[in-house]
PDB file of C-alpha atoms in Angstrom:
ATOM      1  CA  MET A   1     143.896 -93.650 113.959  1.00 65.00           C
ATOM      2  CA  THR A   2     143.972 -90.957 111.058  1.00 70.00           C
ATOM      3  CA  GLY A   3     144.851 -91.658 107.977  1.00 70.00           C
ATOM      4  CA  ARG A   4     148.035 -90.925 105.439  1.00 76.00           C
ATOM      5  CA  PRO A   5     146.748 -87.608 103.714  1.00 74.00           C
ATOM      6  CA  GLU A   6     146.581 -88.240  99.932  1.00 73.00           C
ATOM      7  CA  LYS A   7     149.123 -85.439  99.558  1.00 81.00           C
ATOM      8  CA  LEU A   8     151.236 -83.507 101.978  1.00 84.00           C
ATOM      9  CA  LEU A   9     151.183 -79.670 102.345  1.00 84.00           C
ATOM     10  CA  ASP A  10     153.778 -77.662 101.427  1.00 87.00           C
ATOM     11  CA  ASP A  11     155.712 -75.063 103.514  1.00 87.00           C
ATOM     12  CA  ARG A  12     153.723 -72.271 103.376  1.00 90.00           C
ATOM     13  CA  ASP A  13     150.316 -74.167 103.621  1.00 90.00           C
ATOM     14  CA  ARG A  14     151.838 -76.169 106.800  1.00 92.00           C
ATOM     15  CA  GLN A  15     152.989 -73.005 108.879  1.00 94.00           C
ATOM     16  CA  PRO A  16     149.633 -72.236 110.051  1.00 95.00           C
ATOM     17  CA  TRP A  17     149.285 -75.796 111.535  1.00 94.00           C
ATOM     18  CA  LEU A  18     153.107 -75.492 112.951  1.00 96.00           C
ATOM     19  CA  ARG A  19     152.151 -72.049 114.524  1.00 97.00           C
ATOM     20  CA  LYS A  20     148.975 -73.741 116.199  1.00 98.00           C
ATOM     21  CA  LEU A  21     151.042 -76.546 117.378  1.00 98.00           C
ATOM     22  CA  ASP A  22     153.645 -74.257 119.174  1.00 98.00           C
ATOM     23  CA  ARG A  23     150.964 -72.504 120.861  1.00 98.00           C
ATOM     24  CA  ALA A  24     149.282 -75.354 122.028  1.00 98.00           C
ATOM     25  CA  ALA A  25     152.568 -76.924 123.107  1.00 98.00           C
ATOM     26  CA  ALA A  26     153.265 -73.512 124.832  1.00 98.00           C
ATOM     27  CA  ALA A  27     150.014 -73.775 126.783  1.00 98.00           C
ATOM     28  CA  HIS A  28     150.194 -77.523 128.120  1.00 98.00           C
ATOM     29  CA  GLU A  29     153.776 -76.871 129.236  1.00 98.00           C
ATOM     30  CA  ALA A  30     152.829 -73.857 131.144  1.00 98.00           C
ATOM     31  CA  SER A  31     149.693 -76.231 132.497  1.00 98.00           C
ATOM     32  CA  ARG A  32     151.647 -78.973 133.130  1.00 97.00           C
ATOM     33  CA  ARG A  33     154.149 -77.386 135.008  1.00 97.00           C
ATOM     34  CA  ARG A  34     151.385 -75.563 136.967  1.00 98.00           C
ATOM     35  CA  LEU A  35     149.723 -78.458 138.078  1.00 98.00           C
ATOM     36  CA  ASP A  36     153.237 -80.039 139.016  1.00 98.00           C
ATOM     37  CA  GLU A  37     153.625 -76.821 141.371  1.00 98.00           C
ATOM     38  CA  LEU A  38     150.071 -77.786 143.290  1.00 98.00           C
ATOM     39  CA  ILE A  39     151.030 -80.869 143.445  1.00 98.00           C
ATOM     40  CA  ALA A  40     154.002 -80.105 145.696  1.00 98.00           C
ATOM     41  CA  ASP A  41     151.645 -77.308 147.303  1.00 98.00           C
ATOM     42  CA  ALA A  42     149.387 -79.793 148.045  1.00 98.00           C
ATOM     43  CA  ARG A  43     151.644 -82.794 149.652  1.00 98.00           C
ATOM     44  CA  ALA A  44     153.052 -80.031 151.682  1.00 98.00           C
ATOM     45  CA  ALA A  45     149.588 -78.689 152.774  1.00 98.00           C
ATOM     46  CA  GLY A  46     149.130 -82.187 154.239  1.00 98.00           C
ATOM     47  CA  VAL A  47     147.103 -83.853 151.290  1.00 98.00           C
ATOM     48  CA  PRO A  48     147.783 -87.612 150.888  1.00 98.00           C
ATOM     49  CA  LEU A  49     149.646 -88.941 147.793  1.00 98.00           C
ATOM     50  CA  THR A  50     146.530 -90.894 147.237  1.00 97.00           C
ATOM     51  CA  ALA A  51     144.239 -88.072 147.265  1.00 98.00           C
ATOM     52  CA  ILE A  52     146.431 -85.818 144.762  1.00 98.00           C
ATOM     53  CA  ALA A  53     146.461 -88.950 142.574  1.00 98.00           C
ATOM     54  CA  ASP A  54     142.878 -89.541 142.365  1.00 98.00           C
ATOM     55  CA  HIS A  55     142.749 -86.111 141.152  1.00 98.00           C
ATOM     56  CA  THR A  56     145.090 -85.823 138.627  1.00 97.00           C
ATOM     57  CA  PRO A  57     146.293 -88.279 135.688  1.00 96.00           C
ATOM     58  CA  TYR A  58     149.314 -89.281 137.723  1.00 97.00           C
ATOM     59  CA  SER A  59     150.100 -91.859 139.928  1.00 98.00           C
ATOM     60  CA  ARG A  60     150.814 -91.839 143.722  1.00 98.00           C
ATOM     61  CA  GLU A  61     154.315 -92.603 142.699  1.00 98.00           C
ATOM     62  CA  TRP A  62     154.662 -90.052 140.356  1.00 98.00           C
ATOM     63  CA  ALA A  63     152.853 -87.956 142.285  1.00 98.00           C
ATOM     64  CA  ARG A  64     156.090 -88.389 144.709  1.00 98.00           C
ATOM     65  CA  ARG A  65     158.476 -87.987 142.525  1.00 98.00           C
ATOM     66  CA  ILE A  66     156.793 -84.679 141.212  1.00 98.00           C
ATOM     67  CA  ALA A  67     156.704 -83.051 144.451  1.00 98.00           C
ATOM     68  CA  ASP A  68     160.297 -84.359 145.479  1.00 98.00           C
ATOM     69  CA  GLN A  69     161.322 -82.651 141.967  1.00 98.00           C
ATOM     70  CA  ILE A  70     159.786 -79.524 142.564  1.00 98.00           C
ATOM     71  CA  ASP A  71     160.923 -79.567 146.417  1.00 97.00           C
ATOM     72  CA  ALA A  72     164.727 -79.675 145.317  1.00 97.00           C
ATOM     73  CA  ALA A  73     164.146 -77.261 142.391  1.00 97.00           C
ATOM     74  CA  ARG A  74     162.979 -74.726 145.424  1.00 96.00           C
ATOM     75  CA  ALA A  75     165.466 -75.562 147.360  1.00 95.00           C
ATOM     76  CA  GLN A  76     168.294 -75.397 144.812  1.00 95.00           C
ATOM     77  CA  ALA A  77     166.657 -71.527 143.922  1.00 95.00           C
ATOM     78  CA  SER A  78     166.279 -70.549 147.387  1.00 93.00           C
ATOM     79  CA  SER A  79     170.084 -71.434 148.249  1.00 91.00           C
ATOM     80  CA  GLY A  80     171.053 -69.684 145.304  1.00 81.00           C
ATOM     81  CA  ASP A  81     169.167 -66.411 146.387  1.00 68.00           C
ATOM     82  CA  SER A  82     170.911 -66.211 149.547  1.00 61.00           C
TER      83      SER A  82
END
């Protein structure tokens, strides 16, 4: 566990850390979205949910939910294009 710092940083010293956190959070979100899309693509290709769960940080049920959400979003986007 990280201990409490002896003194809190002032705004000027805090900004570089906040920028690093912003970049890392954005990269994490992009990676998570890509993983979600790959889960949906793998399921559509016939990969069993148990195998997907073995290769991702998600349970079989979460992999199914993620794939369902991606499929629904794609269907909504394609119906909006028509």
